[in-house]
Amino acid sequence: MSIADIILEKIIKTSNNNITITDEKGIILYTNSDHWSVYDAEPKNYIGESIFKLQEQGLLTPSITAIVLEKKQPTKIMQHTRKGKIIMSTAYPIFDENGDIVRVISYAIDQTEISNLQEQYEQLERKLKGYQTEVEELREKKETHYRSKEMQQISKTLQRVANTDATVLMTGESGVGKSMLARKLHTQGHRQKEPFIEVNCSTIPINLFESEMFGYESGSFTGAQKNGKQGLIEQAHNGTLFLDEIGELPLAMQAKLLKVLQEKKFMRIGGNKERRIDFRLVAATNKDLEEMVQKGDFRLDLYYRLNVIPVHIPPLRNRKEDISLLINHYVDLINRKYNTSKKLHSSTYEVLLKYKWPGNVRELENLMERLILTSEETMIWPKSLPASILSQEPTNGEEMLLIEQFVIEDHNLKNVMERVEKLMLSKAQKHCKSTYEMAEYLGISQPSVIRKLKKYKESI
């Protein structure tokens, strides 16, 4: 063996790379043991072995040297060992002056761990996408707080039109959540990063309406700001203009608003230059605009402009399925706001679920805040509810809940029995015309009824 061969052999054996060199027939001339450890092969001297024989034995699947000898060009492949390892193998042919292959040099790198990490990463990425989808769905459910089919349908409609500029007209009683839905529509649309300007048309004095809506130039009138003022419509540029209680809009302003909607431009008071404006309009009212049109109180052409996507929001009393969700939402929200941990007792829930809610969602939100702030106990009982809610006659189920409350609040048997007696006597008085009827209703004697009525005379 020549000095050159000895040096080459030493380089290969001490190299950190897994190197093997074969001749033109695939016979191994030089190799290092590390090369074969990546293939899970038994430690032995592979010099003189044929790579074709090793391929037949399944040790090299396939042999990259065999491929290079056949194709006569550099090659890179991924190999799989019998124990499941993944090997990235690269080989290069060496040619003599006649263009014939005289040697093939191959390198092997164990990619198993990298491949596993990549697979794990891809799995985590798929899981993350799944979690993100679930989070979005949960966030959507959390934001809507709806169980009723009507509100679910409204929510879907608003989602469908959120990324358009179509005008939405929301109708419904005061407090049903028109403002909340308008804001949600804005945050779901492509204008979400732009201003959301809310205007309550019923709160702006008629003599100030035009200056508030369109703004004015400096010196327009006595008392005007030195530098003029930007109007609400101009503030909504590129964003959303929400006109609440639009049924209160004066007729003169209705005409000017219609012109803005048609031409997308306006002029400040005292100005001589028209300004271009771009906004998405959302309007809301608790009035019957069609009836107002017939009476001449609302312009028909403006009504048609507004009524592109009509959304009628039913009152809370007609969607009782939403009440418990809204209660839980606002209790949680207000507890976090004031760093408290108040809860409603089940009997309190029962009373609230049967209440008519004339003020709708706004009344419910305000009541939850009042209960959480004024209740001294962590558990909120029906006694903390306003008299207007408690004045409703209790049902049998509510009576049982009240009795349960008596027992929890007072462990004195005599006191509890007296409270139950008063409750039953009060109920009998409402249903019966005489003490004889009361006795029959309660299953006791008429003298017992008289005696008990005298006993509780002051408290029934």
Tab-separated table of C-alpha atoms in Angstrom:
chain	number	residue	atom	x	y	z
A	1	MET	CA	0.000	0.000	0.000
A	2	SER	CA	1.387	3.351	-1.023
A	3	ILE	CA	1.863	6.325	1.294
A	4	ALA	CA	-1.028	8.062	-0.489
A	5	ASP	CA	-3.334	5.104	0.170
A	6	ILE	CA	-2.284	4.983	3.838
A	7	ILE	CA	-2.968	8.700	4.260
A	8	LEU	CA	-6.327	8.413	2.468
A	9	GLU	CA	-7.344	5.448	4.612
A	10	LYS	CA	-6.358	7.343	7.774
A	11	ILE	CA	-8.349	10.398	6.706
A	12	ILE	CA	-11.445	8.331	6.049
A	13	LYS	CA	-11.252	6.376	9.306
A	14	THR	CA	-10.749	9.499	11.435
A	15	SER	CA	-13.297	11.621	9.597
A	16	ASN	CA	-16.471	12.735	11.356
A	17	ASN	CA	-18.297	12.071	8.109
A	18	ASN	CA	-19.580	8.623	7.125
A	19	ILE	CA	-17.532	7.943	3.992
A	20	THR	CA	-17.160	4.890	1.749
A	21	ILE	CA	-15.164	4.587	-1.471
A	22	THR	CA	-15.662	1.756	-3.967
A	23	ASP	CA	-14.034	0.793	-7.255
A	24	GLU	CA	-15.711	0.624	-10.656
A	25	LYS	CA	-17.242	-2.774	-9.766
A	26	GLY	CA	-18.749	-1.684	-6.474
A	27	ILE	CA	-16.092	-3.310	-4.258
A	28	ILE	CA	-15.463	-1.346	-1.058
A	29	LEU	CA	-11.897	-0.017	-0.952
A	30	TYR	CA	-12.082	2.445	1.937
A	31	THR	CA	-14.672	3.024	4.638
A	32	ASN	CA	-15.068	4.028	8.268
A	33	SER	CA	-17.052	2.163	10.891
A	34	ASP	CA	-19.350	5.118	11.548
A	35	HIS	CA	-20.676	4.775	8.018
A	36	TRP	CA	-22.130	1.379	8.838
A	37	SER	CA	-23.384	2.234	12.303
A	38	VAL	CA	-25.984	4.510	10.749
A	39	TYR	CA	-27.304	1.451	8.880
A	40	ASP	CA	-27.543	-0.540	12.168
A	41	ALA	CA	-25.018	-3.014	10.680
A	42	GLU	CA	-22.898	-5.274	12.859
A	43	PRO	CA	-19.379	-3.883	13.486
A	44	LYS	CA	-16.979	-5.634	11.081
A	45	ASN	CA	-14.491	-4.919	8.331
A	46	TYR	CA	-16.481	-4.186	5.142
A	47	ILE	CA	-13.437	-3.594	2.971
A	48	GLY	CA	-13.555	-6.003	0.001
A	49	GLU	CA	-17.356	-6.439	0.275
A	50	SER	CA	-19.527	-5.821	-2.790
A	51	ILE	CA	-22.207	-3.138	-2.430
A	52	PHE	CA	-24.407	-5.263	-4.745
A	53	LYS	CA	-24.184	-8.155	-2.252
A	54	LEU	CA	-24.978	-5.811	0.674
A	55	GLN	CA	-27.938	-4.512	-1.316
A	56	GLU	CA	-29.217	-8.082	-1.822
A	57	GLN	CA	-28.896	-8.660	1.934
A	58	GLY	CA	-31.105	-5.637	2.545
A	59	LEU	CA	-28.421	-3.648	4.307
A	60	LEU	CA	-28.427	-0.899	1.673
A	61	THR	CA	-31.926	-0.225	0.352
A	62	PRO	CA	-31.095	0.809	-2.274
A	63	SER	CA	-27.361	1.176	-2.699
A	64	ILE	CA	-26.530	4.685	-3.883
A	65	THR	CA	-23.199	3.447	-5.304
A	66	ALA	CA	-25.082	0.980	-7.537
A	67	ILE	CA	-27.230	3.851	-8.813
A	68	VAL	CA	-24.184	6.031	-9.567
A	69	LEU	CA	-22.446	3.162	-11.393
A	70	GLU	CA	-25.548	2.776	-13.525
A	71	LYS	CA	-26.347	6.479	-14.170
A	72	LYS	CA	-22.737	7.725	-14.152
A	73	GLN	CA	-23.678	11.001	-12.412
A	74	PRO	CA	-23.801	12.440	-8.873
A	75	THR	CA	-26.867	11.252	-6.976
A	76	LYS	CA	-28.690	11.995	-3.705
A	77	ILE	CA	-31.346	9.665	-2.251
A	78	MET	CA	-33.156	8.880	1.008
A	79	GLN	CA	-32.560	5.324	2.247
A	80	HIS	CA	-34.535	3.322	4.820
A	81	THR	CA	-32.813	0.793	7.077
A	82	ARG	CA	-34.290	-2.459	8.351
A	83	LYS	CA	-34.894	-0.802	11.753
A	84	GLY	CA	-36.712	2.186	10.309
A	85	LYS	CA	-33.927	4.743	10.171
A	86	ILE	CA	-33.945	7.366	7.412
A	87	ILE	CA	-30.531	8.001	5.817
A	88	MET	CA	-29.715	10.808	3.401
A	89	SER	CA	-27.060	9.353	1.086
A	90	THR	CA	-25.005	11.290	-1.483
A	91	ALA	CA	-22.503	9.804	-3.952
A	92	TYR	CA	-20.138	11.158	-6.615
A	93	PRO	CA	-18.413	9.272	-9.485
A	94	ILE	CA	-14.699	9.762	-10.290
A	95	PHE	CA	-13.732	9.303	-13.940
A	96	ASP	CA	-10.390	8.482	-15.596
A	97	GLU	CA	-9.015	10.230	-18.704
A	98	ASN	CA	-11.163	7.937	-20.901
A	99	GLY	CA	-14.387	8.907	-19.121
A	100	ASP	CA	-14.752	5.600	-17.328
A	101	ILE	CA	-15.701	5.399	-13.651
A	102	VAL	CA	-12.826	4.322	-11.486
A	103	ARG	CA	-14.138	5.240	-8.045
A	104	VAL	CA	-17.410	6.163	-6.310
A	105	ILE	CA	-17.364	8.221	-3.104
A	106	SER	CA	-20.523	8.113	-0.951
A	107	TYR	CA	-21.576	9.934	2.224
A	108	ALA	CA	-24.340	8.935	4.643
A	109	ILE	CA	-26.127	11.225	7.134
A	110	ASP	CA	-28.675	9.922	9.641
A	111	GLN	CA	-31.806	12.025	9.098
A	112	THR	CA	-34.058	9.955	11.354
A	113	GLU	CA	-34.187	12.457	14.207
A	114	ILE	CA	-34.630	15.403	11.857
A	115	SER	CA	-37.352	13.555	9.970
A	116	ASN	CA	-39.103	12.700	13.236
A	117	LEU	CA	-38.841	16.299	14.376
A	118	GLN	CA	-40.267	17.469	11.071
A	119	GLU	CA	-43.143	15.015	11.342
A	120	GLN	CA	-43.776	16.120	14.928
A	121	TYR	CA	-43.687	19.733	13.802
A	122	GLU	CA	-46.200	19.022	11.041
A	123	GLN	CA	-48.445	17.199	13.518
A	124	LEU	CA	-48.213	20.126	15.954
A	125	GLU	CA	-48.963	22.519	13.128
A	126	ARG	CA	-52.063	20.513	12.185
A	127	LYS	CA	-53.141	20.425	15.829
A	128	LEU	CA	-52.533	24.151	16.172
A	129	LYS	CA	-54.687	24.857	13.133
A	130	GLY	CA	-57.365	22.642	14.654
A	131	TYR	CA	-57.123	24.456	17.983
A	132	GLN	CA	-57.257	27.814	16.228
A	133	THR	CA	-60.418	26.746	14.454
A	134	GLU	CA	-61.935	25.576	17.741
A	135	VAL	CA	-60.913	28.807	19.468
A	136	GLU	CA	-62.501	30.857	16.671
A	137	GLU	CA	-65.694	28.825	16.940
A	138	LEU	CA	-65.727	29.192	20.738
A	139	ARG	CA	-64.981	32.898	20.480
A	140	GLU	CA	-67.811	33.288	18.014
A	141	LYS	CA	-70.203	31.429	20.312
A	142	LYS	CA	-68.988	33.428	23.294
A	143	GLU	CA	-69.515	36.710	21.486
A	144	THR	CA	-73.025	35.952	20.308
A	145	HIS	CA	-74.538	34.524	23.537
A	146	TYR	CA	-77.465	33.176	21.543
A	147	ARG	CA	-79.440	29.977	21.711
A	148	SER	CA	-82.590	31.168	19.985
A	149	LYS	CA	-82.897	30.325	16.303
A	150	GLU	CA	-83.876	33.909	15.490
A	151	MET	CA	-80.696	35.400	16.929
A	152	GLN	CA	-78.507	32.667	15.469
A	153	GLN	CA	-79.946	33.472	12.039
A	154	ILE	CA	-79.368	37.202	12.581
A	155	SER	CA	-75.769	36.495	13.574
A	156	LYS	CA	-75.225	34.441	10.402
A	157	THR	CA	-76.752	37.182	8.240
A	158	LEU	CA	-74.474	39.819	9.740
A	159	GLN	CA	-71.433	37.574	9.217
A	160	ARG	CA	-72.356	37.164	5.541
A	161	VAL	CA	-72.657	40.904	4.883
A	162	ALA	CA	-69.855	42.064	7.236
A	163	ASN	CA	-67.244	42.378	4.465
A	164	THR	CA	-69.567	44.310	2.167
A	165	ASP	CA	-70.585	47.980	2.292
A	166	ALA	CA	-74.310	47.240	2.121
A	167	THR	CA	-76.400	49.451	4.416
A	168	VAL	CA	-77.974	47.551	7.299
A	169	LEU	CA	-81.203	48.682	8.988
A	170	MET	CA	-81.757	47.196	12.450
A	171	THR	CA	-85.216	47.396	13.971
A	172	GLY	CA	-86.542	46.319	17.352
A	173	GLU	CA	-87.552	47.563	20.776
A	174	SER	CA	-85.239	49.722	22.866
A	175	GLY	CA	-82.504	47.761	24.585
A	176	VAL	CA	-82.588	44.625	22.389
A	177	GLY	CA	-78.910	45.029	21.475
A	178	LYS	CA	-78.933	46.966	18.210
A	179	SER	CA	-75.859	48.995	19.164
A	180	MET	CA	-73.943	45.875	20.204
A	181	LEU	CA	-74.757	44.109	16.915
A	182	ALA	CA	-73.785	47.198	14.898
A	183	ARG	CA	-70.405	47.290	16.605
A	184	LYS	CA	-69.955	43.559	16.053
A	185	LEU	CA	-70.782	44.011	12.356
A	186	HIS	CA	-68.066	46.681	12.158
A	187	THR	CA	-65.412	44.537	13.887
A	188	GLN	CA	-66.097	41.604	11.558
A	189	GLY	CA	-65.765	43.656	8.371
A	190	HIS	CA	-62.871	45.017	6.319
A	191	ARG	CA	-63.292	48.459	7.956
A	192	GLN	CA	-62.619	47.096	11.445
A	193	LYS	CA	-59.405	49.116	11.903
A	194	GLU	CA	-61.143	52.352	10.946
A	195	PRO	CA	-63.441	54.509	13.168
A	196	PHE	CA	-66.832	53.344	14.424
A	197	ILE	CA	-68.866	56.507	15.006
A	198	GLU	CA	-72.114	56.046	16.938
A	199	VAL	CA	-74.709	58.812	16.775
A	200	ASN	CA	-77.928	58.766	18.797
A	201	CYS	CA	-80.221	60.918	16.694
A	202	SER	CA	-82.651	61.423	19.593
A	203	THR	CA	-80.087	63.145	21.851
A	204	ILE	CA	-78.863	65.931	19.504
A	205	PRO	CA	-80.923	69.175	19.666
A	206	ILE	CA	-82.530	70.055	16.307
A	207	ASN	CA	-80.795	73.456	16.131
A	208	LEU	CA	-77.385	71.772	16.523
A	209	PHE	CA	-78.038	68.756	14.334
A	210	GLU	CA	-76.544	70.060	11.094
A	211	SER	CA	-73.352	71.421	12.704
A	212	GLU	CA	-72.871	68.200	14.684
A	213	MET	CA	-73.371	65.975	11.664
A	214	PHE	CA	-71.569	67.991	8.958
A	215	GLY	CA	-69.219	70.194	10.996
A	216	TYR	CA	-68.394	73.822	10.194
A	217	GLU	CA	-65.603	76.071	9.013
A	218	SER	CA	-64.008	78.685	11.276
A	219	GLY	CA	-66.052	81.860	11.724
A	220	SER	CA	-69.231	80.219	10.394
A	221	PHE	CA	-71.319	81.601	13.252
A	222	THR	CA	-71.010	83.254	16.645
A	223	GLY	CA	-69.428	80.870	19.136
A	224	ALA	CA	-67.873	78.660	16.470
A	225	GLN	CA	-64.465	77.193	17.240
A	226	LYS	CA	-61.527	79.141	15.848
A	227	ASN	CA	-60.299	76.325	13.626
A	228	GLY	CA	-63.702	74.999	12.697
A	229	LYS	CA	-64.998	71.558	13.623
A	230	GLN	CA	-65.079	68.146	12.001
A	231	GLY	CA	-68.604	66.681	11.865
A	232	LEU	CA	-69.606	63.159	12.875
A	233	ILE	CA	-70.014	62.087	9.252
A	234	GLU	CA	-66.492	63.258	8.454
A	235	GLN	CA	-65.135	61.456	11.534
A	236	ALA	CA	-66.561	58.210	10.124
A	237	HIS	CA	-64.493	58.481	6.924
A	238	ASN	CA	-63.311	55.004	5.820
A	239	GLY	CA	-65.120	53.480	8.823
A	240	THR	CA	-68.692	52.863	9.948
A	241	LEU	CA	-71.343	55.451	10.776
A	242	PHE	CA	-73.994	54.039	13.116
A	243	LEU	CA	-77.131	56.180	13.287
A	244	ASP	CA	-79.161	54.949	16.236
A	245	GLU	CA	-82.781	56.043	16.638
A	246	ILE	CA	-82.791	57.217	13.020
A	247	GLY	CA	-86.553	57.597	13.240
A	248	GLU	CA	-85.850	60.775	15.255
A	249	LEU	CA	-83.891	62.331	12.373
A	250	PRO	CA	-85.494	65.676	11.369
A	251	LEU	CA	-86.960	65.774	7.850
A	252	ALA	CA	-84.511	68.487	6.744
A	253	MET	CA	-81.604	66.332	7.855
A	254	GLN	CA	-83.122	63.285	6.174
A	255	ALA	CA	-82.824	65.075	2.808
A	256	LYS	CA	-79.190	66.033	3.448
A	257	LEU	CA	-78.296	62.522	4.621
A	258	LEU	CA	-79.881	61.093	1.475
A	259	LYS	CA	-77.732	63.394	-0.655
A	260	VAL	CA	-74.579	62.251	1.168
A	261	LEU	CA	-75.515	58.596	0.634
A	262	GLN	CA	-76.157	59.176	-3.066
A	263	GLU	CA	-73.202	61.420	-3.919
A	264	LYS	CA	-70.652	60.340	-1.252
A	265	LYS	CA	-69.735	63.981	-0.607
A	266	PHE	CA	-70.826	66.826	1.686
A	267	MET	CA	-70.045	70.407	2.633
A	268	ARG	CA	-69.346	71.838	6.075
A	269	ILE	CA	-71.472	74.743	7.329
A	270	GLY	CA	-69.889	77.978	6.102
A	271	GLY	CA	-67.724	76.099	3.652
A	272	ASN	CA	-67.475	76.454	-0.116
A	273	LYS	CA	-65.686	73.198	-0.897
A	274	GLU	CA	-67.284	69.771	-1.150
A	275	ARG	CA	-65.505	66.966	0.652
A	276	ARG	CA	-65.564	63.356	-0.494
A	277	ILE	CA	-66.543	60.801	2.121
A	278	ASP	CA	-66.510	57.011	2.270
A	279	PHE	CA	-68.240	55.127	5.080
A	280	ARG	CA	-70.456	52.146	5.740
A	281	LEU	CA	-73.870	53.123	7.118
A	282	VAL	CA	-75.698	51.120	9.763
A	283	ALA	CA	-79.015	52.511	11.023
A	284	ALA	CA	-81.281	51.434	13.866
A	285	THR	CA	-84.696	52.381	15.159
A	286	ASN	CA	-87.423	51.223	17.539
A	287	LYS	CA	-90.071	52.893	15.381
A	288	ASP	CA	-92.085	51.601	12.438
A	289	LEU	CA	-90.485	53.507	9.561
A	290	GLU	CA	-93.055	52.281	7.040
A	291	GLU	CA	-95.820	53.766	9.182
A	292	MET	CA	-93.805	56.985	9.516
A	293	VAL	CA	-93.449	57.118	5.710
A	294	GLN	CA	-97.236	56.837	5.333
A	295	LYS	CA	-97.709	59.677	7.825
A	296	GLY	CA	-95.149	61.843	6.028
A	297	ASP	CA	-92.704	61.815	8.947
A	298	PHE	CA	-90.005	59.899	7.100
A	299	ARG	CA	-88.827	60.181	3.500
A	300	LEU	CA	-89.696	57.196	1.313
A	301	ASP	CA	-86.517	57.539	-0.788
A	302	LEU	CA	-84.348	57.533	2.357
A	303	TYR	CA	-86.229	54.526	3.709
A	304	TYR	CA	-85.419	52.590	0.525
A	305	ARG	CA	-81.775	53.654	0.825
A	306	LEU	CA	-81.620	52.368	4.409
A	307	ASN	CA	-83.645	49.179	4.006
A	308	VAL	CA	-81.039	47.249	1.953
A	309	ILE	CA	-80.318	44.587	4.589
A	310	PRO	CA	-83.220	44.677	7.074
A	311	VAL	CA	-82.574	42.967	10.422
A	312	HIS	CA	-85.376	42.773	12.975
A	313	ILE	CA	-84.226	41.902	16.488
A	314	PRO	CA	-86.962	40.251	18.593
A	315	PRO	CA	-87.508	41.345	22.223
A	316	LEU	CA	-85.920	39.292	24.992
A	317	ARG	CA	-89.300	37.997	26.221
A	318	ASN	CA	-89.753	36.256	22.839
A	319	ARG	CA	-86.366	34.488	23.002
A	320	LYS	CA	-86.198	33.102	26.504
A	321	GLU	CA	-83.511	30.619	25.441
A	322	ASP	CA	-81.047	33.526	25.374
A	323	ILE	CA	-81.820	34.851	28.863
A	324	SER	CA	-79.711	32.387	30.869
A	325	LEU	CA	-76.742	32.794	28.478
A	326	LEU	CA	-76.940	36.578	28.710
A	327	ILE	CA	-77.193	36.433	32.515
A	328	ASN	CA	-74.078	34.236	32.722
A	329	HIS	CA	-72.234	36.472	30.265
A	330	TYR	CA	-72.909	39.695	32.163
A	331	VAL	CA	-72.327	38.155	35.603
A	332	ASP	CA	-68.919	36.940	34.404
A	333	LEU	CA	-68.153	40.255	32.680
A	334	ILE	CA	-69.110	42.407	35.687
A	335	ASN	CA	-67.339	40.118	38.175
A	336	ARG	CA	-64.136	40.558	36.182
A	337	LYS	CA	-64.722	44.296	35.882
A	338	TYR	CA	-65.020	44.789	39.653
A	339	ASN	CA	-62.823	41.851	40.729
A	340	THR	CA	-65.691	40.111	42.540
A	341	SER	CA	-67.003	36.538	42.549
A	342	LYS	CA	-70.772	36.864	43.055
A	343	LYS	CA	-73.139	34.110	41.906
A	344	LEU	CA	-76.870	33.838	41.362
A	345	HIS	CA	-78.730	31.160	43.305
A	346	SER	CA	-80.832	28.801	41.173
A	347	SER	CA	-84.015	30.300	42.683
A	348	THR	CA	-82.897	33.749	41.495
A	349	TYR	CA	-82.379	32.329	38.003
A	350	GLU	CA	-85.913	30.904	38.040
A	351	VAL	CA	-87.420	34.282	38.874
A	352	LEU	CA	-85.355	36.085	36.210
A	353	LEU	CA	-86.217	33.524	33.520
A	354	LYS	CA	-89.933	34.212	34.043
A	355	TYR	CA	-89.566	37.992	34.059
A	356	LYS	CA	-90.841	39.828	30.930
A	357	TRP	CA	-87.805	42.136	30.563
A	358	PRO	CA	-89.507	45.236	29.139
A	359	GLY	CA	-86.079	46.916	28.923
A	360	ASN	CA	-84.609	43.884	27.134
A	361	VAL	CA	-80.831	43.254	27.136
A	362	ARG	CA	-79.990	46.729	28.446
A	363	GLU	CA	-82.216	46.192	31.483
A	364	LEU	CA	-80.686	42.757	32.081
A	365	GLU	CA	-77.122	44.125	31.932
A	366	ASN	CA	-77.932	47.008	34.287
A	367	LEU	CA	-79.681	44.675	36.747
A	368	MET	CA	-76.721	42.276	36.872
A	369	GLU	CA	-74.373	45.170	37.631
A	370	ARG	CA	-76.672	46.452	40.381
A	371	LEU	CA	-77.014	43.004	41.987
A	372	ILE	CA	-73.273	42.348	41.979
A	373	LEU	CA	-72.424	45.773	43.395
A	374	THR	CA	-75.145	45.975	46.062
A	375	SER	CA	-75.382	42.381	47.263
A	376	GLU	CA	-73.516	41.835	50.549
A	377	GLU	CA	-73.417	38.045	50.151
A	378	THR	CA	-71.482	36.076	47.568
A	379	MET	CA	-74.663	34.141	46.726
A	380	ILE	CA	-77.402	36.398	45.334
A	381	TRP	CA	-80.878	35.339	46.487
A	382	PRO	CA	-84.266	36.434	45.083
A	383	LYS	CA	-84.731	38.826	48.025
A	384	SER	CA	-82.060	41.044	46.405
A	385	LEU	CA	-84.189	41.472	43.282
A	386	PRO	CA	-86.231	44.659	42.738
A	387	ALA	CA	-89.867	44.678	43.896
A	388	SER	CA	-91.023	45.057	40.272
A	389	ILE	CA	-89.596	41.612	39.503
A	390	LEU	CA	-90.603	39.941	42.772
A	391	SER	CA	-94.199	41.195	42.465
A	392	GLN	CA	-94.923	38.410	39.991
A	393	GLU	CA	-96.962	35.656	41.630
A	394	PRO	CA	-94.719	32.639	42.300
A	395	THR	CA	-95.416	29.331	40.603
A	396	ASN	CA	-95.329	25.998	42.444
A	397	GLY	CA	-91.741	25.523	41.415
A	398	GLU	CA	-90.812	28.966	42.691
A	399	GLU	CA	-92.602	28.268	45.970
A	400	MET	CA	-90.421	25.200	46.467
A	401	LEU	CA	-87.330	27.297	45.748
A	402	LEU	CA	-88.462	29.937	48.253
A	403	ILE	CA	-88.972	27.252	50.899
A	404	GLU	CA	-85.493	25.913	50.086
A	405	GLN	CA	-84.182	29.437	50.586
A	406	PHE	CA	-85.984	29.694	53.970
A	407	VAL	CA	-84.257	26.501	55.131
A	408	ILE	CA	-80.811	27.637	53.948
A	409	GLU	CA	-81.110	31.122	55.429
A	410	ASP	CA	-82.547	30.094	58.812
A	411	HIS	CA	-81.822	26.848	60.665
A	412	ASN	CA	-84.447	27.556	63.328
A	413	LEU	CA	-87.321	25.138	62.629
A	414	LYS	CA	-89.946	27.373	64.245
A	415	ASN	CA	-88.945	30.381	62.124
A	416	VAL	CA	-88.949	28.364	58.925
A	417	MET	CA	-92.380	26.877	59.683
A	418	GLU	CA	-93.799	30.345	60.323
A	419	ARG	CA	-92.433	31.656	57.022
A	420	VAL	CA	-93.948	28.687	55.165
A	421	GLU	CA	-97.298	29.214	56.939
A	422	LYS	CA	-97.337	32.880	55.901
A	423	LEU	CA	-96.506	31.939	52.316
A	424	MET	CA	-99.362	29.390	52.163
A	425	LEU	CA	-101.865	31.717	53.861
A	426	SER	CA	-100.999	34.509	51.437
A	427	LYS	CA	-101.526	32.169	48.491
A	428	ALA	CA	-104.864	30.938	49.915
A	429	GLN	CA	-106.094	34.515	50.359
A	430	LYS	CA	-105.501	35.206	46.665
A	431	HIS	CA	-107.474	32.150	45.567
A	432	CYS	CA	-110.314	32.074	48.115
A	433	LYS	CA	-113.197	34.389	48.976
A	434	SER	CA	-113.806	33.288	52.568
A	435	THR	CA	-112.078	31.655	55.527
A	436	TYR	CA	-114.171	28.514	54.894
A	437	GLU	CA	-112.780	28.239	51.371
A	438	MET	CA	-109.294	28.906	52.732
A	439	ALA	CA	-109.714	26.088	55.272
A	440	GLU	CA	-110.713	23.682	52.523
A	441	TYR	CA	-107.898	24.926	50.276
A	442	LEU	CA	-105.275	24.458	53.021
A	443	GLY	CA	-106.715	21.244	54.483
A	444	ILE	CA	-107.155	22.653	57.983
A	445	SER	CA	-110.145	23.783	60.076
A	446	GLN	CA	-111.796	27.201	59.679
A	447	PRO	CA	-110.958	28.248	63.297
A	448	SER	CA	-107.291	27.359	62.594
A	449	VAL	CA	-107.337	29.642	59.584
A	450	ILE	CA	-108.790	32.518	61.661
A	451	ARG	CA	-106.245	31.945	64.401
A	452	LYS	CA	-103.314	31.923	61.991
A	453	LEU	CA	-104.562	35.007	60.156
A	454	LYS	CA	-104.672	36.887	63.464
A	455	LYS	CA	-101.200	35.607	64.320
A	456	TYR	CA	-99.707	36.892	61.062
A	457	LYS	CA	-102.025	39.878	60.682
A	458	GLU	CA	-99.195	42.388	60.404
A	459	SER	CA	-97.013	40.432	57.969
A	460	ILE	CA	-99.449	38.979	55.388
